[in-house]
Coordinates of C-alpha atoms in Angstrom, one line a residue:
X1 CA 119.3 90.6 163.8
X2 CA 118.7 89.3 167.3
X3 CA 121.5 89.5 169.8
X4 CA 122.6 86.4 171.6
X5 CA 121.5 85.8 175.1
X6 CA 124.7 85.8 176.9
X7 CA 127.9 87.8 177.7
X8 CA 131.2 86.8 176.1
X9 CA 133.0 85.7 179.3
X10 CA 134.7 82.3 179.4
X11 CA 133.7 81.7 183.0
X12 CA 130.0 82.2 182.3
X13 CA 128.7 78.6 182.4
X14 CA 125.4 77.3 183.4
X15 CA 125.4 76.1 187.0
X16 CA 123.7 72.8 186.1
X17 CA 126.4 72.1 183.5
X18 CA 129.1 71.7 186.2
X19 CA 129.3 68.0 185.6
X20 CA 130.6 68.5 182.1
X21 CA 133.9 66.9 181.3
X22 CA 136.8 69.1 182.3
X23 CA 138.1 69.4 178.7
X24 CA 134.7 70.6 177.3
X25 CA 134.7 74.2 176.2
X26 CA 132.3 76.4 178.3
X27 CA 129.5 78.1 176.4
X28 CA 130.4 81.8 176.1
X29 CA 128.1 84.7 176.7
X30 CA 127.9 88.0 174.9
X31 CA 129.5 90.8 176.8
X32 CA 126.6 93.3 176.6
X33 CA 123.6 90.9 176.5
X34 CA 120.4 92.0 178.2
X35 CA 120.1 88.8 180.2
X36 CA 122.7 88.6 183.0
X37 CA 122.5 84.8 183.2
X38 CA 120.3 81.7 183.1
X39 CA 118.3 80.4 186.0
X40 CA 118.5 76.8 187.0
X41 CA 114.8 76.5 186.3
X42 CA 115.0 77.8 182.7
X43 CA 118.1 75.7 182.0
X44 CA 116.2 72.6 183.2
X45 CA 113.1 73.5 181.1
X46 CA 115.2 73.9 178.0
X47 CA 116.5 70.3 178.3
X48 CA 113.2 68.6 177.7
X49 CA 109.9 68.7 175.9
X50 CA 111.3 68.5 172.4
X51 CA 110.0 66.2 169.7
X52 CA 112.3 63.6 168.1
X53 CA 113.2 65.1 164.7
X54 CA 115.6 62.5 163.5
X55 CA 115.2 61.8 159.7
X56 CA 115.0 58.3 158.5
X57 CA 115.4 56.6 155.2
X58 CA 117.2 59.5 153.5
X59 CA 118.1 59.0 149.9
X60 CA 121.8 59.6 148.9
X61 CA 122.6 62.9 147.3
X62 CA 122.5 62.9 143.5
X63 CA 126.2 62.9 143.0
X64 CA 127.0 60.2 145.7
X65 CA 128.2 57.6 143.1
X66 CA 130.4 60.3 141.4
X67 CA 132.0 61.4 144.7
X68 CA 132.7 57.8 145.6
X69 CA 134.5 57.4 142.2
X70 CA 136.5 60.5 142.9
X71 CA 137.6 59.3 146.3
X72 CA 138.6 56.0 144.7
X73 CA 140.8 57.8 142.2
X74 CA 142.4 59.8 145.0
X75 CA 143.0 56.6 147.0
X76 CA 144.7 55.0 144.1
X77 CA 147.0 58.0 143.6
X78 CA 148.3 58.1 147.2
X79 CA 148.4 54.5 148.5
X80 CA 149.4 54.0 152.1
X81 CA 149.0 57.7 153.1
X82 CA 146.5 59.4 155.3
X83 CA 144.7 62.1 153.3
X84 CA 142.9 65.0 155.1
X85 CA 140.6 67.3 153.2
X86 CA 138.8 70.1 155.3
X87 CA 135.7 72.0 154.4
X88 CA 136.9 75.1 156.2
X89 CA 135.4 77.3 159.0
X90 CA 133.2 80.3 159.2
X91 CA 135.1 83.6 158.6
X92 CA 134.3 86.7 160.5
X93 CA 132.9 89.6 158.5
X94 CA 132.8 92.1 161.4
X95 CA 132.6 91.6 165.2
X96 CA 130.3 88.6 165.6
X97 CA 128.8 88.3 162.1
X98 CA 130.2 85.9 159.6
X99 CA 130.4 85.7 155.8
X100 CA 128.1 83.1 154.2
X101 CA 130.0 79.8 154.3
X102 CA 131.2 78.1 151.2
X103 CA 132.9 74.7 151.6
X104 CA 136.3 74.3 150.0
X105 CA 136.1 73.0 146.5
X106 CA 138.3 69.9 147.3
X107 CA 136.0 68.9 150.1
X108 CA 132.7 69.5 148.2
X109 CA 134.1 67.7 145.2
X110 CA 135.0 64.5 147.2
X111 CA 131.9 64.4 149.5
X112 CA 129.0 66.5 148.2
X113 CA 128.8 68.0 151.8
X114 CA 128.7 71.8 152.0
X115 CA 128.7 72.3 155.8
X116 CA 131.3 74.2 157.8
X117 CA 133.9 72.5 160.0
X118 CA 133.6 69.2 158.1
X119 CA 136.7 67.2 157.3
X120 CA 137.1 64.2 155.0
X121 CA 139.8 61.7 156.1
X122 CA 141.0 58.8 154.0
X123 CA 142.9 56.4 156.3
X124 CA 145.2 53.8 154.7
X125 CA 143.7 50.2 154.6
X126 CA 144.7 46.9 153.1
X127 CA 142.5 47.5 150.1
X128 CA 143.1 51.2 149.6
X129 CA 141.6 53.6 152.1
X130 CA 138.8 53.8 154.6
X131 CA 136.9 57.1 154.2
X132 CA 135.3 58.9 157.2
X133 CA 133.5 62.3 157.1
X134 CA 134.0 64.2 160.3
X135 CA 131.1 66.6 161.1
X136 CA 129.6 68.5 163.9
X137 CA 126.7 66.4 165.3
X138 CA 123.4 67.8 166.3
X139 CA 123.5 70.5 169.0
X140 CA 123.7 69.2 172.5
X141 CA 120.5 69.9 174.4
X142 CA 121.8 68.6 177.7
X143 CA 124.4 71.3 178.2
X144 CA 122.3 74.0 176.5
X145 CA 124.5 74.4 173.4
X146 CA 121.6 74.3 171.1
X147 CA 120.1 77.5 172.4
X148 CA 123.0 79.2 174.2
X149 CA 125.8 78.9 171.7
X150 CA 125.9 81.4 168.9
X151 CA 126.2 78.5 166.5
X152 CA 123.5 76.5 168.2
X153 CA 120.7 75.1 166.2
X154 CA 118.1 77.5 167.6
X155 CA 120.2 80.4 166.3
X156 CA 121.5 79.1 162.9
X157 CA 119.3 76.2 162.1
X158 CA 119.2 72.4 162.3
X159 CA 122.1 70.4 161.0
X160 CA 122.1 66.8 160.1
X161 CA 122.8 64.1 162.6
X162 CA 125.8 61.9 162.0
X163 CA 123.5 59.0 161.0
X164 CA 121.7 61.2 158.6
X165 CA 125.0 62.4 157.1
X166 CA 126.0 58.8 156.5
X167 CA 122.8 58.1 154.6
X168 CA 123.2 61.3 152.5
X169 CA 126.9 61.1 151.6
X170 CA 127.5 57.3 151.7
X171 CA 130.4 57.8 154.0
X172 CA 130.8 56.7 157.7
X173 CA 130.5 59.9 159.9
X174 CA 132.1 60.8 163.2
X175 CA 132.3 63.8 165.5
X176 CA 134.7 66.3 164.1
X177 CA 135.5 67.6 167.6
X178 CA 137.4 64.3 168.2
X179 CA 139.5 64.6 165.1
X180 CA 142.4 66.9 166.2
X181 CA 143.4 64.4 168.9
X182 CA 143.2 61.5 166.5
X183 CA 145.4 63.4 164.0
X184 CA 148.0 64.3 166.6
X185 CA 148.3 60.6 167.3
X186 CA 148.5 59.5 163.7
X187 CA 151.5 57.7 162.4
X188 CA 152.8 57.3 158.9
X189 CA 152.7 59.7 155.9
X190 CA 150.0 62.4 156.0
X191 CA 148.9 65.0 153.4
X192 CA 146.4 67.8 154.1
X193 CA 144.7 70.4 151.8
X194 CA 146.0 73.6 153.3
X195 CA 144.4 77.0 153.7
X196 CA 141.0 76.0 155.0
X197 CA 141.2 74.9 158.6
X198 CA 143.9 76.2 160.9
X199 CA 143.0 73.9 163.7
X200 CA 143.4 70.8 161.6
X201 CA 146.6 72.0 160.2
X202 CA 148.0 72.7 163.7
X203 CA 147.2 69.1 164.7
X204 CA 149.3 67.9 161.8
X205 CA 152.1 70.5 162.0
X206 CA 154.8 67.9 162.7
X207 CA 153.5 65.3 160.2
X208 CA 153.2 67.1 156.9
X209 CA 155.4 69.0 154.4
X210 CA 154.5 71.8 152.1
X211 CA 155.8 69.9 149.1
X212 CA 153.7 66.8 149.8
X213 CA 150.6 68.9 150.5
X214 CA 151.0 70.8 147.3
X215 CA 151.1 67.5 145.4
X216 CA 147.7 66.6 146.9
X217 CA 146.2 69.9 145.9
X218 CA 147.6 69.7 142.4
X219 CA 146.1 66.2 142.0
X220 CA 142.7 67.3 143.1
X221 CA 142.8 70.3 140.8
X222 CA 143.8 68.2 137.8
X223 CA 141.1 65.6 138.6
X224 CA 138.5 68.3 137.9
X225 CA 139.9 69.1 134.4
X226 CA 137.5 66.6 132.8
X227 CA 133.9 66.9 134.0
X228 CA 131.8 63.8 134.6
X229 CA 128.2 63.6 133.5
X230 CA 126.8 65.0 136.7
X231 CA 129.2 68.0 136.6
X232 CA 128.3 68.8 133.0
X233 CA 124.6 68.8 134.0
X234 CA 125.2 71.1 136.9
X235 CA 127.1 73.5 134.6
X236 CA 124.2 73.6 132.2
X237 CA 121.8 74.3 135.1
X238 CA 124.1 77.2 136.2
X239 CA 124.1 78.6 132.6
X240 CA 120.4 78.2 132.1
X241 CA 119.7 80.2 135.3
X242 CA 122.3 82.8 134.2
X243 CA 120.5 83.2 130.9
X244 CA 117.3 84.0 132.8
X245 CA 119.3 86.4 135.0
X246 CA 120.5 88.3 131.9
X247 CA 116.9 88.5 130.7
X248 CA 115.9 89.9 134.1
X249 CA 118.5 92.7 133.7
X250 CA 117.4 93.7 130.2
X251 CA 113.8 94.1 131.5
X252 CA 114.9 96.7 134.2
X253 CA 117.5 98.7 132.3
X254 CA 115.2 101.8 132.6
X255 CA 115.3 101.4 136.3
X256 CA 119.0 101.1 136.3
X257 CA 119.2 104.3 134.4
X258 CA 117.3 106.0 137.2
X259 CA 119.6 104.6 139.9
X260 CA 123.0 103.0 139.1
X261 CA 124.8 99.8 138.1
X262 CA 123.8 98.4 141.5
X263 CA 120.3 97.9 140.3
X264 CA 121.7 95.6 137.7
X265 CA 123.8 93.8 140.3
X266 CA 120.8 93.4 142.6
X267 CA 118.6 92.2 139.8
X268 CA 121.0 89.4 138.8
X269 CA 121.7 88.5 142.4
X270 CA 118.0 87.9 143.0
X271 CA 117.9 85.3 140.2
X272 CA 121.1 83.6 141.6
X273 CA 119.6 83.3 145.1
X274 CA 116.2 82.1 143.9
X275 CA 117.5 79.4 141.5
X276 CA 120.9 78.7 142.9
X277 CA 123.2 78.9 145.9
X278 CA 124.7 82.3 145.1
X279 CA 126.5 84.2 142.4
X280 CA 129.7 82.3 141.4
X281 CA 131.8 85.4 141.6
X282 CA 131.4 89.2 142.1
X283 CA 129.1 90.4 139.2
X284 CA 130.7 92.8 136.8
X285 CA 128.0 95.4 135.9
X286 CA 130.1 97.9 134.0
X287 CA 128.4 100.7 132.2
X288 CA 130.1 103.2 129.9
X289 CA 133.8 103.6 130.5
X290 CA 133.7 101.2 133.4
X291 CA 133.5 98.4 130.8
X292 CA 137.2 99.0 130.2
X293 CA 138.0 97.9 133.8
X294 CA 138.2 94.2 133.5
X295 CA 137.0 93.3 137.0
X296 CA 134.8 96.3 137.8
X297 CA 132.8 95.0 140.8
X298 CA 132.1 98.3 142.6
X299 CA 129.0 98.7 140.5
X300 CA 128.2 102.1 141.7
X301 CA 128.4 104.1 138.5
X302 CA 125.7 105.6 136.3
X303 CA 123.8 103.7 133.5
X304 CA 123.2 106.0 130.6
X305 CA 121.3 105.7 127.3
X306 CA 123.8 105.6 124.5
X307 CA 126.4 103.7 126.5
X308 CA 127.2 100.0 126.6
X309 CA 126.7 97.8 129.5
X310 CA 129.2 95.0 130.0
X311 CA 127.6 92.4 132.2
X312 CA 129.8 89.5 133.3
X313 CA 128.0 87.3 135.8
X314 CA 127.2 83.7 136.7
X315 CA 124.8 81.8 138.8
X316 CA 126.3 79.2 141.2
X317 CA 124.2 76.0 141.6
X318 CA 123.4 74.4 145.0
X319 CA 126.2 72.0 144.3
X320 CA 128.7 74.9 143.7
X321 CA 129.1 74.8 140.0
X322 CA 129.2 78.2 138.4
X323 CA 128.4 79.7 135.0
X324 CA 130.6 82.6 133.7
X325 CA 128.9 84.5 130.9
X326 CA 129.4 88.0 129.4
X327 CA 127.4 90.1 127.1
X328 CA 128.0 93.7 126.1
X329 CA 124.6 95.3 125.6
X330 CA 123.5 98.8 124.3
X331 CA 121.6 100.4 127.2
X332 CA 119.1 101.9 124.8
X333 CA 118.8 98.7 122.7
X334 CA 120.7 99.8 119.7
X335 CA 124.5 99.9 119.0
X336 CA 126.0 103.1 117.6
X337 CA 128.1 102.8 114.5
X338 CA 131.4 102.8 116.4
X339 CA 130.1 100.5 119.1
X340 CA 128.9 98.0 116.5
X341 CA 132.2 98.1 114.7
X342 CA 134.1 97.2 117.8
X343 CA 131.5 94.7 119.0
X344 CA 131.4 92.9 115.6
X345 CA 135.2 92.6 115.7
X346 CA 135.0 90.9 119.1
X347 CA 132.2 88.6 117.9
X348 CA 134.3 87.6 114.9
X349 CA 137.2 86.8 117.2
X350 CA 135.0 84.8 119.5
X351 CA 133.6 82.8 116.6
X352 CA 137.2 81.9 115.6
X353 CA 138.0 80.9 119.2
X354 CA 134.9 78.7 119.7
X355 CA 135.6 77.0 116.4
X356 CA 139.0 76.0 117.6
X357 CA 137.6 74.2 120.7
X358 CA 137.8 70.6 119.6
X359 CA 139.0 67.3 121.1
X360 CA 142.6 66.8 120.2
X361 CA 143.3 70.5 119.7
X362 CA 145.8 72.3 121.8
X363 CA 144.3 74.2 124.7
X364 CA 146.1 77.4 123.5
X365 CA 144.5 77.1 120.0
X366 CA 141.3 79.0 120.9
X367 CA 143.3 81.8 122.4
X368 CA 145.6 82.1 119.4
X369 CA 142.7 82.0 117.0
X370 CA 140.8 84.8 118.7
X371 CA 143.9 87.0 119.2
X372 CA 144.8 86.7 115.6
X373 CA 141.4 88.2 114.6
X374 CA 141.7 91.0 117.1
X375 CA 145.2 91.8 115.9
X376 CA 144.0 91.9 112.3
X377 CA 141.3 94.3 113.2
X378 CA 143.6 96.6 115.1
X379 CA 146.0 96.7 112.1
X380 CA 143.1 97.3 109.7
X381 CA 141.9 100.2 111.8
X382 CA 145.3 101.7 111.8
X383 CA 145.7 101.5 115.6
X384 CA 148.9 99.5 115.5
X385 CA 151.5 99.0 112.8
X386 CA 151.5 95.6 111.1
X387 CA 152.1 93.1 109.8
X388 CA 149.8 91.0 112.0
X389 CA 152.6 88.4 112.7
X390 CA 154.8 91.2 114.1
X391 CA 151.9 92.4 116.3
X392 CA 151.3 88.9 117.7
X393 CA 155.0 88.1 118.2
X394 CA 155.4 91.3 120.2
X395 CA 152.0 91.1 121.9
X396 CA 151.2 94.6 120.8
X397 CA 147.5 93.9 120.6
X398 CA 147.5 93.4 124.4
X399 CA 147.3 97.1 125.0
X400 CA 143.6 96.8 124.0
X401 CA 142.9 93.1 124.7
X402 CA 144.7 92.7 128.0
X403 CA 143.6 89.3 129.1
X404 CA 143.7 85.7 128.0
X405 CA 140.8 84.4 125.9
X406 CA 139.4 82.0 128.5
X407 CA 139.9 79.6 131.3
X408 CA 138.7 76.3 132.7
X409 CA 135.3 76.4 134.4
X410 CA 133.7 74.3 137.2
X411 CA 133.3 74.6 140.9
X412 CA 135.6 77.6 140.8
X413 CA 135.0 80.3 138.2
X414 CA 138.7 79.9 137.4
X415 CA 138.7 76.2 137.9
X416 CA 141.6 73.8 138.2
X417 CA 143.9 76.7 139.0
X418 CA 146.5 74.6 140.8
X419 CA 147.0 72.2 137.9
X420 CA 150.4 71.9 136.3
X421 CA 151.0 73.9 133.2
X422 CA 151.6 70.8 131.2
X423 CA 148.1 69.5 132.1
X424 CA 146.4 72.8 131.6
X425 CA 147.5 75.5 129.2
X426 CA 150.0 73.3 127.4
X427 CA 147.7 70.3 127.3
X428 CA 145.4 68.9 124.6
X429 CA 141.6 69.3 124.9
X430 CA 139.6 66.2 125.9
X431 CA 135.8 65.6 125.9
X432 CA 134.4 66.7 129.2
X433 CA 136.6 69.7 129.6
X434 CA 134.6 73.0 130.1
X435 CA 136.1 76.4 129.4
X436 CA 135.2 79.9 128.6
X437 CA 135.9 81.7 125.3
X438 CA 135.9 85.5 126.0
X439 CA 137.8 87.8 123.8
X440 CA 137.5 91.5 124.4
X441 CA 138.6 94.9 123.2
X442 CA 139.0 97.8 125.7
X443 CA 139.8 101.4 124.8
X444 CA 140.5 103.3 127.9
X445 CA 138.9 106.8 128.3
X446 CA 142.3 108.3 128.6
X447 CA 144.0 106.4 125.8
X448 CA 145.5 109.1 123.5
X449 CA 146.8 106.5 121.0
X450 CA 143.3 105.9 119.6
X451 CA 140.7 108.2 118.0
X452 CA 138.5 109.9 120.4
X453 CA 135.4 108.0 119.2
X454 CA 136.9 104.8 120.5
X455 CA 137.7 106.0 124.0
X456 CA 135.6 104.7 126.8
X457 CA 134.3 101.7 124.8
X458 CA 134.9 98.2 126.2
X459 CA 133.4 95.0 124.7
X460 CA 133.7 91.4 125.9
X461 CA 131.6 88.4 124.8
X462 CA 132.0 85.3 126.8
X463 CA 130.4 81.8 126.5
X464 CA 130.8 78.5 128.4
X465 CA 132.0 75.8 126.0
X466 CA 131.9 72.1 126.8
X467 CA 134.3 69.9 124.7
X468 CA 132.4 67.0 123.2
X469 CA 133.4 63.8 121.4
X470 CA 132.8 65.4 118.0
X471 CA 133.4 69.1 118.7
X472 CA 131.9 71.4 121.3
X473 CA 128.6 72.5 122.8
X474 CA 128.0 76.1 123.7
X475 CA 126.2 75.8 127.0
X476 CA 125.2 79.5 126.9
X477 CA 123.8 79.5 123.4
X478 CA 120.5 80.6 124.8
X479 CA 121.8 84.1 124.9
X480 CA 122.2 85.8 121.4
X481 CA 125.7 87.0 120.5
X482 CA 125.6 88.6 117.0
X483 CA 124.9 92.3 117.2
X484 CA 121.7 92.3 115.2
X485 CA 120.4 89.3 117.2
X486 CA 121.2 91.1 120.5
X487 CA 119.2 94.1 119.4
X488 CA 116.2 92.0 118.3
X489 CA 116.4 90.0 121.6
X490 CA 116.4 93.2 123.7
X491 CA 113.6 94.7 121.7
X492 CA 111.4 91.6 122.2
X493 CA 112.1 91.5 125.9
X494 CA 111.2 95.1 126.5
X495 CA 108.3 95.3 124.1

């Protein structure tokens, strides 16, 4: 990685930029850069000789009509109030390197823009609200920002001009650097989505309340409970890429055996980056007893023939919708007798859970249906004393099932998390809702309450289910689930 040209000293500013406005931030230099400064001649040279790269006649992004409808719904919910929704800023990973940026879900949902430092502002108007998207404009060439700043375009790449952004997003665009002052001068009620941009929040510190801001976040979370047509399509894209990622992993299980779980992680990540934006969450590549750790993301353990591999992973699309799929696969392609016994029980539970996903059903129904099957199996195997109703009432099955049977899915892997309980887990399913169904059984390696043959076996099967008008659609049906079908699928891939 190349080091920036300049030392990090606030006073180090180009001589020929002395005529900048007093309030403009000087361009900082790196402390131990190899160039002590910039000559007047070089600075003057860098100002000119560049072609005009403005893009014209850009088509709106694919979801522009949907984001407009979402903003209209937001406007109707909070009439007469100024609404501020930041994208967020870059976060430092170490020293002067940053994590890859991911825009806040609320901002991306309402604009389709994915760039850092952006802010959507809805200002009250006579007929609702006037929306403005505040963004960083193209890098300034006159003061040298485009090549001297660590975030200048010659270092991190071209960004859209404000005019281009207006064409893409269908929203008037302004310079985000002017926004804090505007917000400080704002009058009337204001709400902001917190936790993404400290500078924007500071500008509003005397104008907002935690309670009112929480109401804004809750509304935007609940607005995502029912997916529109565009969102359903993006989720299917995410799942389709994820299916291909699972196939990639099966093809290289022999190489994973020679290395570690990280080979599996890297293999799936390659598919996610080639076909999407990223992985939607840290991939769980849990082999052997690691499968009993629900969120095993260290992925540094051995992969052994005869063990199971619990792979829980999802591709995130370029519009930030993620899949969330789990399969538990025999590393050598064939389940042992005890592995198959446990796997088939989880499969039966998942079948019951998926069947319960219907419009008009209670959200909790799929969880209850799957848990009942698992409890029945545990009683049948003699691992817990029945009757089943007693087990369920006391939650005794949770020693080996641990987690809920699913969650909403969308732009977050655990989507709509800020929604009220009455609109989420206590609500009724509607067409357009998308959720996971993912029962599991996990017998810890040190669990002395179960026979030794069970210990160290963990099984989870997870699919992404879209509620439809007449039932449901399994978006991840492209991956086999039944144990014999899994074995046949693996054999065909590795033949």
